[in-house]
């Protein structure tokens, strides 16, 4: 039999345990909210927002929502775009460019290039009011790519023939199941050149360069930060501190404002189901390049992408 005294002791222990777990749950909830608030720039007052544009640019909804929140937040007095991207789809890069231009209409924006800001990454930088890069940053790659695999010889080898019924010669062309016809090649090249003309127009407009100079710079090559400064593709060499100093000097933004990281509401990586967990595993194994290659393989349409591995 359990005595009354023992029951009283057991009840007190139970109460202490319940109280401990309640306090722990409250502390964890507060910490979670605080971390979310910090990541979204909700803490404190006026600030400079740091927004990272990393990896393959697709104009995904979480990135667009983030840029819209930054645009609307009155406490954000200026924005630093930290770009580390080889580019992405032409339409996705256009969407990000337009979103950054809307931010720039309300507050100063400086692009700070990290390791790579090429093709669509450079398009994103063009939307900023000023572009800063390291001396050895890789940038440029002004051009458009339209590529796809062609399996006809493989199909012949294994004895497979594809039959098609279509409404016109150029429907579903070019096709991966047969060599590209001249008509399909001409139509596809018109797509590429239209996108290329748009890209060059952005460079001429934003960098205030004459089109003949842009034509020379737009053969698809990449440039180091030093070469980009010499060719007026960017403004100066430096880092985030350089960006803040320019904001203070030219835009009257206080250099004492804290720089806060703004992140998408969802930090899931990748372009489809399974890429979030896979991305973490590949990163932990030092194989992030395989993750990026898998992302690129899923891209479709016109691309503004620098991919030296191919």
CSV table of C-alpha atoms in Angstrom, one decimal:
chain,number,residue,atom,x,y,z
A,1,UNK,CA,0.0,0.0,0.0
A,2,UNK,CA,1.2,3.5,-0.8
A,3,UNK,CA,1.0,5.9,2.1
A,4,UNK,CA,-0.7,9.3,2.0
A,5,UNK,CA,2.7,11.0,2.4
A,6,UNK,CA,4.1,9.1,-0.6
A,7,UNK,CA,1.1,10.1,-2.7
A,8,UNK,CA,1.6,13.7,-1.8
A,9,UNK,CA,5.3,13.5,-2.8
A,10,UNK,CA,4.4,11.8,-6.1
A,11,UNK,CA,1.8,14.5,-6.9
A,12,UNK,CA,4.4,17.2,-6.3
A,13,UNK,CA,6.9,15.5,-8.6
A,14,UNK,CA,4.3,15.2,-11.3
A,15,UNK,CA,3.4,18.8,-10.9
A,16,UNK,CA,7.0,19.8,-11.2
A,17,UNK,CA,7.5,17.7,-14.3
A,18,UNK,CA,4.4,19.1,-16.0
A,19,UNK,CA,5.5,22.6,-15.1
A,20,UNK,CA,8.9,22.0,-16.5
A,21,UNK,CA,7.5,20.7,-19.9
A,22,UNK,CA,5.1,23.6,-20.1
A,23,UNK,CA,7.9,26.1,-19.5
A,24,UNK,CA,10.1,24.4,-22.1
A,25,UNK,CA,7.3,24.5,-24.6
A,26,UNK,CA,6.7,28.2,-24.0
A,27,UNK,CA,10.5,28.9,-24.3
A,28,UNK,CA,10.7,26.9,-27.6
A,29,UNK,CA,7.7,28.7,-29.0
A,30,UNK,CA,9.1,32.1,-28.1
A,31,UNK,CA,12.5,31.1,-29.7
A,32,UNK,CA,10.8,29.9,-32.8
A,33,UNK,CA,8.8,33.1,-33.2
A,34,UNK,CA,11.9,35.2,-32.5
A,35,UNK,CA,14.0,33.3,-35.1
A,36,UNK,CA,11.2,33.7,-37.7
A,37,UNK,CA,10.9,37.4,-36.9
A,38,UNK,CA,14.6,37.9,-37.2
A,39,UNK,CA,14.7,36.1,-40.6
A,40,UNK,CA,11.8,38.1,-41.9
A,41,UNK,CA,13.1,41.5,-40.7
A,42,UNK,CA,10.3,41.9,-38.2
A,43,UNK,CA,12.6,42.8,-35.4
A,44,UNK,CA,13.6,46.4,-34.6
A,45,UNK,CA,12.8,49.5,-36.6
A,46,UNK,CA,14.3,50.9,-39.8
A,47,UNK,CA,16.8,48.6,-41.5
A,48,UNK,CA,18.6,47.6,-44.7
A,49,UNK,CA,17.2,44.3,-46.1
A,50,UNK,CA,19.7,41.7,-47.4
A,51,UNK,CA,18.0,39.4,-50.0
A,52,UNK,CA,19.9,36.5,-51.5
A,53,UNK,CA,19.4,35.4,-55.1
A,54,UNK,CA,21.2,32.0,-55.2
A,55,UNK,CA,21.3,29.0,-57.5
A,56,UNK,CA,19.1,28.6,-60.6
A,57,UNK,CA,16.7,31.5,-61.2
A,58,UNK,CA,13.2,30.4,-62.2
A,59,UNK,CA,11.0,33.2,-60.8
A,60,UNK,CA,9.5,30.8,-58.4
A,61,UNK,CA,6.6,32.0,-56.2
A,62,UNK,CA,8.5,32.0,-52.9
A,63,UNK,CA,11.1,34.3,-54.4
A,64,UNK,CA,8.5,36.6,-55.9
A,65,UNK,CA,6.5,36.8,-52.7
A,66,UNK,CA,9.7,37.7,-50.8
A,67,UNK,CA,10.6,40.5,-53.2
A,68,UNK,CA,7.0,41.8,-52.9
A,69,UNK,CA,7.2,41.8,-49.0
A,70,UNK,CA,10.5,43.7,-49.2
A,71,UNK,CA,9.0,46.2,-51.6
A,72,UNK,CA,6.0,46.9,-49.3
A,73,UNK,CA,7.8,47.0,-45.9
A,74,UNK,CA,8.2,50.6,-44.9
A,75,UNK,CA,10.9,49.8,-42.3
A,76,UNK,CA,13.1,48.6,-45.1
A,77,UNK,CA,15.0,51.8,-46.2
A,78,UNK,CA,17.3,50.1,-48.7
A,79,UNK,CA,18.1,46.7,-50.2
A,80,UNK,CA,21.3,44.7,-50.8
A,81,UNK,CA,20.9,41.9,-53.3
A,82,UNK,CA,23.5,39.3,-52.7
A,83,UNK,CA,23.7,37.4,-56.0
A,84,UNK,CA,25.4,34.0,-56.5
A,85,UNK,CA,23.8,32.5,-59.6
A,86,UNK,CA,24.8,31.2,-63.0
A,87,UNK,CA,21.3,32.3,-64.3
A,88,UNK,CA,18.2,30.4,-65.2
A,89,UNK,CA,15.2,30.6,-67.4
A,90,UNK,CA,14.7,33.8,-69.4
A,91,UNK,CA,11.1,34.3,-68.2
A,92,UNK,CA,12.1,33.6,-64.6
A,93,UNK,CA,15.0,36.1,-64.8
A,94,UNK,CA,12.6,38.7,-66.4
A,95,UNK,CA,10.2,38.2,-63.5
A,96,UNK,CA,12.9,38.8,-60.9
A,97,UNK,CA,14.2,41.8,-62.8
A,98,UNK,CA,10.8,43.4,-62.9
A,99,UNK,CA,10.2,42.7,-59.2
A,100,UNK,CA,13.6,44.3,-58.3
A,101,UNK,CA,12.8,47.3,-60.5
A,102,UNK,CA,9.6,47.8,-58.5
A,103,UNK,CA,11.6,47.8,-55.2
A,104,UNK,CA,14.0,50.3,-56.7
A,105,UNK,CA,11.1,52.7,-57.5
A,106,UNK,CA,10.6,53.0,-53.7
A,107,UNK,CA,14.0,52.5,-52.1
A,108,UNK,CA,17.7,52.2,-53.1
A,109,UNK,CA,18.9,48.8,-54.3
A,110,UNK,CA,22.5,47.7,-54.7
A,111,UNK,CA,23.5,44.3,-56.2
A,112,UNK,CA,26.6,42.7,-54.6
A,113,UNK,CA,27.9,39.9,-56.7
A,114,UNK,CA,29.5,36.9,-55.0
A,115,UNK,CA,31.2,34.0,-56.8
A,116,UNK,CA,29.1,34.0,-59.9
A,117,UNK,CA,26.4,36.4,-61.3
A,118,UNK,CA,26.2,35.5,-64.9
A,119,UNK,CA,23.4,35.4,-67.5
A,120,UNK,CA,20.2,35.6,-65.5
A,121,UNK,CA,22.2,36.5,-62.5
A,122,UNK,CA,23.6,39.5,-64.4
A,123,UNK,CA,20.0,40.4,-65.5
A,124,UNK,CA,19.0,40.5,-61.8
A,125,UNK,CA,22.0,42.7,-61.1
A,126,UNK,CA,21.0,45.1,-63.9
A,127,UNK,CA,17.7,45.9,-62.1
A,128,UNK,CA,19.7,47.4,-59.2
A,129,UNK,CA,20.7,51.1,-58.9
A,130,UNK,CA,24.3,50.1,-58.5
A,131,UNK,CA,26.4,46.9,-59.0
A,132,UNK,CA,29.4,45.9,-56.9
A,133,UNK,CA,31.5,42.8,-57.4
A,134,UNK,CA,34.7,41.2,-56.3
A,135,UNK,CA,37.7,41.4,-58.6
A,136,UNK,CA,37.4,37.6,-59.3
A,137,UNK,CA,33.6,37.4,-59.5
A,138,UNK,CA,32.4,35.7,-62.7
A,139,UNK,CA,29.8,37.8,-64.5
A,140,UNK,CA,28.5,38.7,-68.0
A,141,UNK,CA,27.6,35.8,-70.2
A,142,UNK,CA,25.2,38.0,-72.1
A,143,UNK,CA,23.3,35.6,-74.3
A,144,UNK,CA,20.4,33.2,-74.6
A,145,UNK,CA,20.4,29.4,-75.0
A,146,UNK,CA,17.8,27.0,-76.3
A,147,UNK,CA,18.9,23.4,-76.1
A,148,UNK,CA,17.4,19.9,-75.9
A,149,UNK,CA,18.5,16.3,-76.3
A,150,UNK,CA,18.0,14.4,-79.6
A,151,UNK,CA,17.6,10.6,-79.3
A,152,UNK,CA,17.0,9.5,-82.9
A,153,UNK,CA,20.2,7.4,-83.2
A,154,UNK,CA,19.5,5.7,-79.9
A,155,UNK,CA,16.0,4.9,-80.9
A,156,UNK,CA,17.3,3.4,-84.2
A,157,UNK,CA,19.7,1.3,-82.2
A,158,UNK,CA,17.1,-0.2,-80.0
A,159,UNK,CA,14.5,-0.5,-82.8
A,160,UNK,CA,12.0,2.1,-81.7
A,161,UNK,CA,10.2,4.4,-84.1
A,162,UNK,CA,8.1,7.3,-83.0
A,163,UNK,CA,5.0,8.1,-85.0
A,164,UNK,CA,3.4,11.5,-84.8
A,165,UNK,CA,0.1,13.1,-86.0
A,166,UNK,CA,0.2,16.9,-85.7
A,167,UNK,CA,-1.6,19.9,-87.0
A,168,UNK,CA,1.4,21.7,-88.5
A,169,UNK,CA,5.0,21.3,-89.5
A,170,UNK,CA,6.3,23.2,-86.4
A,171,UNK,CA,4.0,21.7,-83.8
A,172,UNK,CA,6.1,20.1,-81.0
A,173,UNK,CA,9.3,21.1,-82.9
A,174,UNK,CA,12.1,20.7,-82.4
A,175,UNK,CA,11.5,17.1,-81.4
A,176,UNK,CA,13.9,14.9,-79.4
A,177,UNK,CA,12.9,11.9,-81.5
A,178,UNK,CA,14.3,13.1,-84.8
A,179,UNK,CA,17.0,15.4,-86.2
A,180,UNK,CA,16.0,19.1,-86.3
A,181,UNK,CA,14.6,20.2,-89.6
A,182,UNK,CA,15.8,23.5,-91.1
A,183,UNK,CA,12.4,25.0,-90.7
A,184,UNK,CA,12.4,24.1,-87.0
A,185,UNK,CA,15.9,25.3,-86.6
A,186,UNK,CA,15.0,28.7,-88.2
A,187,UNK,CA,11.9,29.1,-85.9
A,188,UNK,CA,13.9,28.1,-82.8
A,189,UNK,CA,16.7,30.6,-83.7
A,190,UNK,CA,14.1,33.3,-84.0
A,191,UNK,CA,13.1,32.6,-80.4
A,192,UNK,CA,16.7,32.8,-79.3
A,193,UNK,CA,17.4,36.0,-81.1
A,194,UNK,CA,14.3,37.7,-79.8
A,195,UNK,CA,15.3,36.9,-76.2
A,196,UNK,CA,18.9,37.9,-77.0
A,197,UNK,CA,17.7,41.3,-78.3
A,198,UNK,CA,15.7,41.9,-75.1
A,199,UNK,CA,18.8,41.0,-73.0
A,200,UNK,CA,21.0,43.4,-74.9
A,201,UNK,CA,18.4,46.1,-74.7
A,202,UNK,CA,18.5,45.8,-70.9
A,203,UNK,CA,22.3,46.1,-70.9
A,204,UNK,CA,22.2,49.2,-73.1
A,205,UNK,CA,19.5,50.8,-71.1
A,206,UNK,CA,20.6,50.1,-67.6
A,207,UNK,CA,24.4,50.5,-68.2
A,208,UNK,CA,23.9,53.5,-70.5
A,209,UNK,CA,26.0,51.9,-73.2
A,210,UNK,CA,25.7,52.4,-77.0
A,211,UNK,CA,24.3,49.3,-78.8
A,212,UNK,CA,27.5,48.8,-80.9
A,213,UNK,CA,29.5,48.5,-77.6
A,214,UNK,CA,26.9,46.1,-76.2
A,215,UNK,CA,27.1,44.0,-79.4
A,216,UNK,CA,30.9,43.6,-78.9
A,217,UNK,CA,30.3,42.6,-75.2
A,218,UNK,CA,27.5,40.2,-76.0
A,219,UNK,CA,29.3,37.2,-77.6
A,220,UNK,CA,28.4,35.0,-74.6
A,221,UNK,CA,31.7,35.2,-72.8
A,222,UNK,CA,32.1,35.8,-69.1
A,223,UNK,CA,34.1,38.5,-67.4
A,224,UNK,CA,35.9,38.9,-64.1
A,225,UNK,CA,34.8,41.7,-61.9
A,226,UNK,CA,37.9,43.7,-63.0
A,227,UNK,CA,37.1,43.2,-66.6
A,228,UNK,CA,33.4,44.1,-66.0
A,229,UNK,CA,34.4,47.4,-64.4
A,230,UNK,CA,36.7,48.2,-67.3
A,231,UNK,CA,33.8,47.4,-69.8
A,232,UNK,CA,31.3,49.4,-67.7
A,233,UNK,CA,29.1,46.3,-67.1
A,234,UNK,CA,29.3,47.0,-63.3
A,235,UNK,CA,30.1,50.0,-61.3
A,236,UNK,CA,32.9,49.2,-58.9
A,237,UNK,CA,34.8,46.5,-57.1
A,238,UNK,CA,34.1,45.9,-53.4
A,239,UNK,CA,31.8,44.1,-51.0
A,240,UNK,CA,28.7,44.8,-48.9
A,241,UNK,CA,30.5,47.5,-47.0
A,242,UNK,CA,31.1,49.3,-50.3
A,243,UNK,CA,27.4,49.0,-51.1
A,244,UNK,CA,26.4,50.6,-47.7
A,245,UNK,CA,28.9,53.4,-48.2
A,246,UNK,CA,27.4,54.3,-51.6
A,247,UNK,CA,23.9,54.2,-50.1
A,248,UNK,CA,24.9,56.7,-47.4
A,249,UNK,CA,26.8,59.0,-49.8
A,250,UNK,CA,24.4,59.0,-52.8
A,251,UNK,CA,21.0,58.0,-51.3
A,252,UNK,CA,21.2,59.5,-47.7
A,253,UNK,CA,20.7,56.0,-46.2
A,254,UNK,CA,22.2,55.9,-42.7
A,255,UNK,CA,25.2,53.5,-42.5
A,256,UNK,CA,24.2,52.8,-38.9
A,257,UNK,CA,21.1,51.0,-40.0
A,258,UNK,CA,21.3,47.2,-39.2
A,259,UNK,CA,21.4,44.9,-42.2
A,260,UNK,CA,18.8,42.1,-41.8
A,261,UNK,CA,18.5,38.9,-43.7
A,262,UNK,CA,15.1,38.5,-45.4
A,263,UNK,CA,14.3,35.0,-46.5
A,264,UNK,CA,11.4,33.2,-48.3
A,265,UNK,CA,8.7,31.9,-46.0
A,266,UNK,CA,9.7,28.4,-47.1
A,267,UNK,CA,13.4,27.6,-47.2
A,268,UNK,CA,12.7,24.4,-49.3
A,269,UNK,CA,15.3,24.1,-52.0
A,270,UNK,CA,15.0,22.8,-55.5
A,271,UNK,CA,12.5,22.7,-58.3
A,272,UNK,CA,10.4,19.7,-57.4
A,273,UNK,CA,9.3,16.9,-55.0
A,274,UNK,CA,12.3,15.4,-53.2
A,275,UNK,CA,14.8,18.1,-53.8
A,276,UNK,CA,14.6,19.6,-50.3
A,277,UNK,CA,15.9,16.5,-48.5
A,278,UNK,CA,18.2,15.6,-51.4
A,279,UNK,CA,19.7,19.0,-51.3
A,280,UNK,CA,20.6,18.8,-47.7
A,281,UNK,CA,22.2,15.4,-48.2
A,282,UNK,CA,24.2,16.5,-51.2
A,283,UNK,CA,25.3,19.6,-49.4
A,284,UNK,CA,26.4,17.6,-46.4
A,285,UNK,CA,28.5,15.4,-48.6
A,286,UNK,CA,30.0,18.3,-50.5
A,287,UNK,CA,28.2,17.4,-53.7
A,288,UNK,CA,26.1,20.5,-54.2
A,289,UNK,CA,27.2,20.6,-57.8
A,290,UNK,CA,25.2,17.5,-58.5
A,291,UNK,CA,22.1,19.1,-57.0
A,292,UNK,CA,22.5,22.2,-59.3
A,293,UNK,CA,23.0,19.9,-62.3
A,294,UNK,CA,19.8,18.1,-61.5
A,295,UNK,CA,18.0,21.5,-61.2
A,296,UNK,CA,19.4,22.6,-64.6
A,297,UNK,CA,18.2,19.3,-66.1
A,298,UNK,CA,14.6,20.2,-65.2
A,299,UNK,CA,14.7,23.6,-66.9
A,300,UNK,CA,12.7,24.1,-70.0
A,301,UNK,CA,12.3,26.9,-72.5
A,302,UNK,CA,14.7,29.7,-73.3
A,303,UNK,CA,17.6,29.9,-70.9
A,304,UNK,CA,19.9,32.7,-69.8
A,305,UNK,CA,22.3,30.3,-68.1
A,306,UNK,CA,26.1,30.0,-67.8
A,307,UNK,CA,26.9,26.4,-67.5
A,308,UNK,CA,30.6,25.6,-68.2
A,309,UNK,CA,30.2,22.0,-67.2
A,310,UNK,CA,28.2,21.3,-70.4
